[in-house]
PDB file of C-alpha atoms in Angstrom:
ATOM      1  CA  MET A   1      15.513 -17.950   0.356  1.00 74.00           C
ATOM      2  CA  ALA A   2      15.710 -18.936  -4.118  1.00 85.00           C
ATOM      3  CA  GLN A   3      13.524 -22.829  -3.000  1.00 89.00           C
ATOM      4  CA  ILE A   4      10.506 -20.792  -1.202  1.00 92.00           C
ATOM      5  CA  ALA A   5      10.685 -18.355  -4.474  1.00 93.00           C
ATOM      6  CA  THR A   6      10.198 -21.194  -6.784  1.00 93.00           C
ATOM      7  CA  ILE A   7       8.426 -23.417  -4.609  1.00 92.00           C
ATOM      8  CA  LYS A   8       6.089 -20.456  -4.712  1.00 94.00           C
ATOM      9  CA  LYS A   9       6.289 -19.900  -8.618  1.00 94.00           C
ATOM     10  CA  VAL A  10       5.364 -23.477  -9.301  1.00 93.00           C
ATOM     11  CA  SER A  11       2.777 -23.103  -6.752  1.00 93.00           C
ATOM     12  CA  ARG A  12       0.755 -20.533  -8.554  1.00 94.00           C
ATOM     13  CA  THR A  13       1.469 -21.923 -12.428  1.00 93.00           C
ATOM     14  CA  LEU A  14      -0.310 -24.863 -10.645  1.00 91.00           C
ATOM     15  CA  ILE A  15      -3.529 -22.627  -9.138  1.00 92.00           C
ATOM     16  CA  ALA A  16      -3.413 -21.207 -12.783  1.00 91.00           C
ATOM     17  CA  THR A  17      -3.901 -24.343 -14.543  1.00 90.00           C
ATOM     18  CA  LYS A  18      -5.498 -26.578 -12.533  1.00 87.00           C
ATOM     19  CA  GLY A  19      -7.033 -24.304  -9.753  1.00 86.00           C
ATOM     20  CA  VAL A  20      -6.989 -23.675  -6.167  1.00 86.00           C
ATOM     21  CA  SER A  21      -7.555 -27.687  -6.140  1.00 80.00           C
ATOM     22  CA  GLY A  22      -5.181 -29.020  -7.608  1.00 79.00           C
ATOM     23  CA  LEU A  23      -2.318 -27.162  -4.489  1.00 88.00           C
ATOM     24  CA  SER A  24      -1.099 -29.752  -3.137  1.00 88.00           C
ATOM     25  CA  LEU A  25       2.676 -30.363  -1.787  1.00 91.00           C
ATOM     26  CA  ARG A  26       2.897 -33.534  -3.634  1.00 91.00           C
ATOM     27  CA  GLU A  27       1.881 -31.911  -7.426  1.00 91.00           C
ATOM     28  CA  VAL A  28       4.539 -29.531  -6.551  1.00 92.00           C
ATOM     29  CA  ALA A  29       7.008 -31.231  -6.099  1.00 90.00           C
ATOM     30  CA  ARG A  30       6.453 -33.482  -8.487  1.00 91.00           C
ATOM     31  CA  GLU A  31       6.726 -30.344 -10.638  1.00 90.00           C
ATOM     32  CA  MET A  32       9.846 -29.226  -8.795  1.00 88.00           C
ATOM     33  CA  GLY A  33      11.362 -33.564  -9.767  1.00 89.00           C
ATOM     34  CA  VAL A  34      12.414 -33.847  -6.125  1.00 90.00           C
ATOM     35  CA  VAL A  35      10.415 -35.925  -3.473  1.00 86.00           C
ATOM     36  CA  SER A  36       7.556 -34.928  -1.475  1.00 81.00           C
ATOM     37  CA  SER A  37       9.326 -34.294   1.906  1.00 83.00           C
ATOM     38  CA  ALA A  38      12.243 -32.154   0.239  1.00 84.00           C
ATOM     39  CA  LEU A  39       9.308 -29.030   0.709  1.00 87.00           C
ATOM     40  CA  TYR A  40       8.156 -30.397   4.072  1.00 89.00           C
ATOM     41  CA  ARG A  41      11.441 -28.500   5.279  1.00 89.00           C
ATOM     42  CA  TYR A  42       9.462 -25.190   3.729  1.00 92.00           C
ATOM     43  CA  PHE A  43       6.000 -26.050   4.388  1.00 92.00           C
ATOM     44  CA  ALA A  44       4.792 -28.182   6.669  1.00 93.00           C
ATOM     45  CA  THR A  45       1.351 -28.707   4.765  1.00 92.00           C
ATOM     46  CA  ARG A  46      -1.050 -27.431   2.416  1.00 92.00           C
ATOM     47  CA  ASP A  47      -2.237 -24.861   3.972  1.00 93.00           C
ATOM     48  CA  ASP A  48       0.838 -22.738   5.353  1.00 94.00           C
ATOM     49  CA  LEU A  49       2.249 -22.905   1.606  1.00 94.00           C
ATOM     50  CA  LEU A  50      -1.734 -21.777   0.675  1.00 94.00           C
ATOM     51  CA  THR A  51      -1.355 -19.060   3.863  1.00 95.00           C
ATOM     52  CA  ALA A  52       2.182 -17.762   2.154  1.00 95.00           C
ATOM     53  CA  LEU A  53       1.156 -17.376  -1.183  1.00 96.00           C
ATOM     54  CA  ILE A  54      -2.367 -14.889   0.351  1.00 96.00           C
ATOM     55  CA  PHE A  55       0.337 -12.977   1.763  1.00 95.00           C
ATOM     56  CA  ASP A  56       2.655 -12.524  -0.695  1.00 96.00           C
ATOM     57  CA  ALA A  57      -0.878 -11.410  -2.381  1.00 97.00           C
ATOM     58  CA  TYR A  58      -2.149  -9.279  -0.409  1.00 97.00           C
ATOM     59  CA  ASN A  59       1.213  -7.214   0.179  1.00 97.00           C
ATOM     60  CA  ASP A  60       2.090  -7.376  -3.558  1.00 97.00           C
ATOM     61  CA  LEU A  61      -0.742  -5.420  -4.317  1.00 98.00           C
ATOM     62  CA  GLY A  62      -1.600  -3.178  -1.326  1.00 97.00           C
ATOM     63  CA  ALA A  63       1.664  -2.297  -2.742  1.00 97.00           C
ATOM     64  CA  SER A  64       1.041  -1.031  -5.980  1.00 97.00           C
ATOM     65  CA  VAL A  65      -1.774   0.544  -4.813  1.00 97.00           C
ATOM     66  CA  GLU A  66       0.204   2.252  -1.138  1.00 97.00           C
ATOM     67  CA  ARG A  67       2.763   3.567  -4.330  1.00 97.00           C
ATOM     68  CA  ALA A  68       0.082   4.812  -6.101  1.00 97.00           C
ATOM     69  CA  ASP A  69      -1.301   6.957  -3.864  1.00 96.00           C
ATOM     70  CA  ALA A  70       2.401   7.680  -3.438  1.00 96.00           C
ATOM     71  CA  LYS A  71       2.459   9.275  -6.170  1.00 96.00           C
ATOM     72  CA  ALA A  72      -1.164  11.334  -6.266  1.00 95.00           C
ATOM     73  CA  SER A  73      -0.466  12.390  -2.954  1.00 90.00           C
ATOM     74  CA  SER A  74      -0.095  16.427  -4.670  1.00 92.00           C
ATOM     75  CA  GLU A  75      -3.637  15.595  -6.368  1.00 94.00           C
ATOM     76  CA  SER A  76      -7.474  16.045  -5.054  1.00 93.00           C
ATOM     77  CA  ALA A  77      -8.874  13.136  -2.934  1.00 93.00           C
ATOM     78  CA  GLY A  78     -11.033  12.072  -5.564  1.00 94.00           C
ATOM     79  CA  GLU A  79      -8.271  11.732  -8.465  1.00 96.00           C
ATOM     80  CA  ARG A  80      -6.563  10.524  -5.743  1.00 96.00           C
ATOM     81  CA  PHE A  81      -9.214   7.274  -4.725  1.00 96.00           C
ATOM     82  CA  ARG A  82      -9.309   6.970  -8.898  1.00 97.00           C
ATOM     83  CA  ILE A  83      -5.893   7.093  -8.976  1.00 97.00           C
ATOM     84  CA  THR A  84      -5.670   4.211  -6.986  1.00 97.00           C
ATOM     85  CA  ALA A  85      -8.559   2.415  -7.612  1.00 97.00           C
ATOM     86  CA  ARG A  86      -7.013   1.913 -10.760  1.00 98.00           C
ATOM     87  CA  ALA A  87      -4.006   0.377  -9.343  1.00 98.00           C
ATOM     88  CA  VAL A  88      -6.340  -1.850  -8.244  1.00 98.00           C
ATOM     89  CA  ARG A  89      -7.099  -2.974 -10.920  1.00 98.00           C
ATOM     90  CA  ARG A  90      -4.265  -3.042 -12.789  1.00 98.00           C
ATOM     91  CA  TRP A  91      -3.395  -5.204 -10.410  1.00 98.00           C
ATOM     92  CA  ALA A  92      -6.512  -7.150 -10.530  1.00 97.00           C
ATOM     93  CA  ARG A  93      -5.806  -8.137 -13.788  1.00 97.00           C
ATOM     94  CA  ARG A  94      -2.317  -8.755 -14.473  1.00 96.00           C
ATOM     95  CA  HIS A  95      -2.849 -11.448 -11.864  1.00 96.00           C
ATOM     96  CA  PRO A  96      -6.370 -12.560 -11.975  1.00 95.00           C
ATOM     97  CA  HIS A  97      -5.091 -16.137 -10.513  1.00 93.00           C
ATOM     98  CA  GLU A  98      -3.638 -14.227  -7.186  1.00 95.00           C
ATOM     99  CA  TYR A  99      -7.248 -12.107  -7.687  1.00 96.00           C
ATOM    100  CA  GLY A 100      -9.109 -14.867  -6.766  1.00 93.00           C
ATOM    101  CA  LEU A 101      -6.657 -16.993  -4.286  1.00 93.00           C
ATOM    102  CA  ILE A 102      -7.807 -13.542  -2.028  1.00 93.00           C
ATOM    103  CA  TYR A 103     -10.994 -12.182  -3.826  1.00 93.00           C
ATOM    104  CA  GLY A 104     -12.793 -15.467  -5.294  1.00 88.00           C
ATOM    105  CA  THR A 105     -14.870 -18.408  -4.418  1.00 85.00           C
ATOM    106  CA  PRO A 106     -13.284 -19.529  -0.667  1.00 86.00           C
ATOM    107  CA  VAL A 107     -11.202 -22.461  -0.527  1.00 86.00           C
ATOM    108  CA  PRO A 108     -12.662 -25.649   1.088  1.00 84.00           C
ATOM    109  CA  ASN A 109     -12.218 -26.232   4.586  1.00 85.00           C
ATOM    110  CA  TYR A 110      -9.361 -23.808   4.635  1.00 87.00           C
ATOM    111  CA  VAL A 111      -9.372 -20.990   7.500  1.00 88.00           C
ATOM    112  CA  ALA A 112      -6.947 -17.905   6.538  1.00 88.00           C
ATOM    113  CA  PRO A 113      -5.281 -17.510   9.574  1.00 91.00           C
ATOM    114  CA  VAL A 114      -5.683 -14.043  12.068  1.00 91.00           C
ATOM    115  CA  SER A 115      -1.794 -12.781  10.626  1.00 90.00           C
ATOM    116  CA  THR A 116      -2.627 -12.213   8.256  1.00 92.00           C
ATOM    117  CA  ILE A 117      -4.716  -9.505   8.936  1.00 92.00           C
ATOM    118  CA  GLU A 118      -3.365  -6.588   8.851  1.00 93.00           C
ATOM    119  CA  ALA A 119      -1.908  -7.557   4.973  1.00 95.00           C
ATOM    120  CA  ALA A 120      -5.738  -8.172   3.676  1.00 95.00           C
ATOM    121  CA  THR A 121      -6.099  -4.528   5.151  1.00 95.00           C
ATOM    122  CA  ARG A 122      -3.748  -2.319   3.182  1.00 95.00           C
ATOM    123  CA  VAL A 123      -5.872  -1.844   0.592  1.00 95.00           C
ATOM    124  CA  PRO A 124      -8.688   0.430   2.719  1.00 94.00           C
ATOM    125  CA  ARG A 125      -6.784   1.736   4.453  1.00 95.00           C
ATOM    126  CA  VAL A 126      -5.692   3.316   1.665  1.00 95.00           C
ATOM    127  CA  LEU A 127      -8.530   4.735   0.866  1.00 93.00           C
ATOM    128  CA  SER A 128      -9.688   5.267   3.902  1.00 94.00           C
ATOM    129  CA  LYS A 129      -6.625   7.352   4.329  1.00 94.00           C
ATOM    130  CA  ILE A 130      -7.979   8.945   1.583  1.00 95.00           C
ATOM    131  CA  LEU A 131     -11.549   9.608   2.813  1.00 93.00           C
ATOM    132  CA  SER A 132      -9.721  11.134   5.679  1.00 93.00           C
ATOM    133  CA  ASP A 133      -7.538  13.343   4.463  1.00 92.00           C
ATOM    134  CA  ALA A 134     -10.108  14.913   2.835  1.00 90.00           C
ATOM    135  CA  GLN A 135     -12.912  14.858   5.002  1.00 86.00           C
ATOM    136  CA  GLU A 136     -10.456  17.367   7.016  1.00 85.00           C
ATOM    137  CA  ALA A 137      -9.596  19.484   3.629  1.00 82.00           C
ATOM    138  CA  HIS A 138     -13.167  19.426   2.610  1.00 79.00           C
ATOM    139  CA  PRO A 139     -15.636  19.185   4.801  1.00 78.00           C
ATOM    140  CA  PHE A 140     -18.659  16.153   3.761  1.00 74.00           C
ATOM    141  CA  PRO A 141     -22.255  16.985   5.102  1.00 76.00           C
ATOM    142  CA  LEU A 142     -22.802  14.501   7.261  1.00 74.00           C
ATOM    143  CA  ASN A 143     -26.321  12.207   7.859  1.00 75.00           C
ATOM    144  CA  VAL A 144     -26.661  12.182  11.380  1.00 72.00           C
ATOM    145  CA  ASP A 145     -28.726   9.492  10.805  1.00 74.00           C
ATOM    146  CA  ALA A 146     -26.312   7.471   9.332  1.00 73.00           C
ATOM    147  CA  ALA A 147     -24.019   7.080  12.113  1.00 76.00           C
ATOM    148  CA  ARG A 148     -26.542   5.685  14.505  1.00 81.00           C
ATOM    149  CA  ASP A 149     -27.154   1.883  15.450  1.00 83.00           C
ATOM    150  CA  VAL A 150     -24.440   1.150  12.583  1.00 88.00           C
ATOM    151  CA  ASP A 151     -22.735  -0.666  16.249  1.00 87.00           C
ATOM    152  CA  GLN A 152     -26.112  -3.152  15.464  1.00 89.00           C
ATOM    153  CA  PHE A 153     -25.013  -4.273  12.036  1.00 92.00           C
ATOM    154  CA  LEU A 154     -20.872  -4.311  11.574  1.00 92.00           C
ATOM    155  CA  GLU A 155     -17.860  -4.601  13.495  1.00 93.00           C
ATOM    156  CA  VAL A 156     -17.606  -1.159  14.503  1.00 92.00           C
ATOM    157  CA  GLU A 157     -14.507  -1.621  16.912  1.00 91.00           C
ATOM    158  CA  ALA A 158     -12.373  -3.564  13.018  1.00 91.00           C
ATOM    159  CA  LEU A 159     -13.651  -1.336  11.283  1.00 92.00           C
ATOM    160  CA  GLU A 160     -12.286   1.783  13.336  1.00 92.00           C
ATOM    161  CA  GLU A 161      -8.481   0.331  12.956  1.00 92.00           C
ATOM    162  CA  VAL A 162      -9.570   0.277   9.455  1.00 93.00           C
ATOM    163  CA  LEU A 163     -11.076   2.783   8.962  1.00 92.00           C
ATOM    164  CA  VAL A 164      -8.394   5.641  10.592  1.00 91.00           C
ATOM    165  CA  ASP A 165     -10.455   9.605  10.934  1.00 90.00           C
ATOM    166  CA  VAL A 166     -13.366   8.593   8.983  1.00 91.00           C
ATOM    167  CA  PRO A 167     -16.485   9.434  10.390  1.00 90.00           C
ATOM    168  CA  ARG A 168     -18.421   6.525  11.097  1.00 90.00           C
ATOM    169  CA  GLU A 169     -21.303   8.698   9.498  1.00 89.00           C
ATOM    170  CA  MET A 170     -19.021   7.623   6.641  1.00 90.00           C
ATOM    171  CA  TYR A 171     -18.449   3.448   7.425  1.00 92.00           C
ATOM    172  CA  VAL A 172     -21.541   2.370   5.149  1.00 92.00           C
ATOM    173  CA  ARG A 173     -20.520   4.610   2.646  1.00 91.00           C
ATOM    174  CA  ALA A 174     -17.171   3.463   2.175  1.00 93.00           C
ATOM    175  CA  LEU A 175     -18.357  -0.510   2.444  1.00 94.00           C
ATOM    176  CA  MET A 176     -20.295   0.144  -0.231  1.00 94.00           C
ATOM    177  CA  ALA A 177     -17.381   1.804  -2.462  1.00 94.00           C
ATOM    178  CA  TRP A 178     -14.811  -1.254  -0.789  1.00 93.00           C
ATOM    179  CA  ASN A 179     -17.722  -3.635  -2.733  1.00 94.00           C
ATOM    180  CA  MET A 180     -18.669  -1.825  -5.398  1.00 96.00           C
ATOM    181  CA  ILE A 181     -14.898  -1.836  -6.245  1.00 96.00           C
ATOM    182  CA  PHE A 182     -14.279  -5.185  -5.800  1.00 96.00           C
ATOM    183  CA  GLY A 183     -17.995  -6.926  -7.617  1.00 96.00           C
ATOM    184  CA  PHE A 184     -17.013  -5.046 -10.443  1.00 97.00           C
ATOM    185  CA  LEU A 185     -13.833  -6.241 -11.016  1.00 97.00           C
ATOM    186  CA  SER A 186     -15.014 -10.158  -9.636  1.00 96.00           C
ATOM    187  CA  PHE A 187     -17.734  -9.780 -12.758  1.00 96.00           C
ATOM    188  CA  GLU A 188     -15.289  -8.077 -15.419  1.00 97.00           C
ATOM    189  CA  LEU A 189     -12.621 -11.326 -14.717  1.00 96.00           C
ATOM    190  CA  TYR A 190     -15.033 -14.238 -14.135  1.00 94.00           C
ATOM    191  CA  GLY A 191     -17.383 -12.809 -17.267  1.00 95.00           C
ATOM    192  CA  HIS A 192     -20.287 -12.046 -15.466  1.00 96.00           C
ATOM    193  CA  TYR A 193     -19.988  -8.486 -18.043  1.00 96.00           C
ATOM    194  CA  VAL A 194     -20.522 -10.549 -21.383  1.00 95.00           C
ATOM    195  CA  GLY A 195     -23.681  -9.129 -22.415  1.00 94.00           C
ATOM    196  CA  SER A 196     -24.089  -6.508 -20.782  1.00 97.00           C
ATOM    197  CA  VAL A 197     -20.776  -3.671 -20.968  1.00 97.00           C
ATOM    198  CA  LYS A 198     -18.833  -3.611 -24.295  1.00 96.00           C
ATOM    199  CA  ASN A 199     -15.854  -1.279 -22.619  1.00 97.00           C
ATOM    200  CA  ALA A 200     -14.730  -2.294 -19.701  1.00 97.00           C
ATOM    201  CA  ASN A 201     -12.374   0.339 -19.503  1.00 97.00           C
ATOM    202  CA  VAL A 202     -15.102   3.140 -20.068  1.00 98.00           C
ATOM    203  CA  MET A 203     -17.637   1.334 -17.806  1.00 97.00           C
ATOM    204  CA  PHE A 204     -15.217   0.959 -14.444  1.00 98.00           C
ATOM    205  CA  GLU A 205     -14.551   5.267 -15.110  1.00 98.00           C
ATOM    206  CA  LYS A 206     -18.882   5.713 -14.760  1.00 98.00           C
ATOM    207  CA  VAL A 207     -18.083   3.409 -11.597  1.00 97.00           C
ATOM    208  CA  LEU A 208     -15.310   5.504 -10.162  1.00 97.00           C
ATOM    209  CA  ASP A 209     -17.145   8.558 -11.023  1.00 96.00           C
ATOM    210  CA  GLU A 210     -20.272   7.692  -9.163  1.00 96.00           C
ATOM    211  CA  LEU A 211     -18.418   6.288  -6.487  1.00 96.00           C
ATOM    212  CA  ALA A 212     -17.041   9.194  -5.984  1.00 94.00           C
ATOM    213  CA  GLY A 213     -19.513  11.201  -5.606  1.00 93.00           C
ATOM    214  CA  LEU A 214     -20.872   9.102  -3.561  1.00 91.00           C
ATOM    215  CA  LEU A 215     -17.764   9.888  -0.919  1.00 92.00           C
ATOM    216  CA  GLY A 216     -18.230  12.357  -1.238  1.00 89.00           C
ATOM    217  CA  LEU A 217     -15.190  13.644  -2.951  1.00 88.00           C
TER     218      LEU A 217
END
């Protein structure tokens, strides 16, 4: 609906200018020139609106990465990994405030509903498919010890639903790669590489090379 799209657009602008703490139905209504009660038929609370924005961000990022991987379907697993990782970075740089909403500082007193998990796992599922395809085509020597006792420190049942067909021996490496990609992006977007990295583009490619080796790609 057009009105919902407008509410979301105004909300994103508020987040960009005032941060998530500046988001409220009253503030959105003021920016739209309507009374706050006019928004209640669309979003009963600020948290409902926030959840909708989070859904949109996760799904937009997920769709971008899935499209990138689909276009790279004929490439090697290593190149698919690089292409999809670049798609993540490209989206994050184009949507820094949406990135911050889903991967930045948690919003005080807000708990995302379980229903957001499906959208949140779209990107790691792409990585999972790349890893499982690579392992099927060219089995990477696995360290059996790496799978020992992982259930003591990992939510194995939850990971099995995301890292589909990925051997348990690779769970730690997959999570390390995931953390490194988003850790790099957070450092880049929030200025933490100032004084240490003078060319983030080159640095990102070097990071991907290291991660591809770690994952046997």
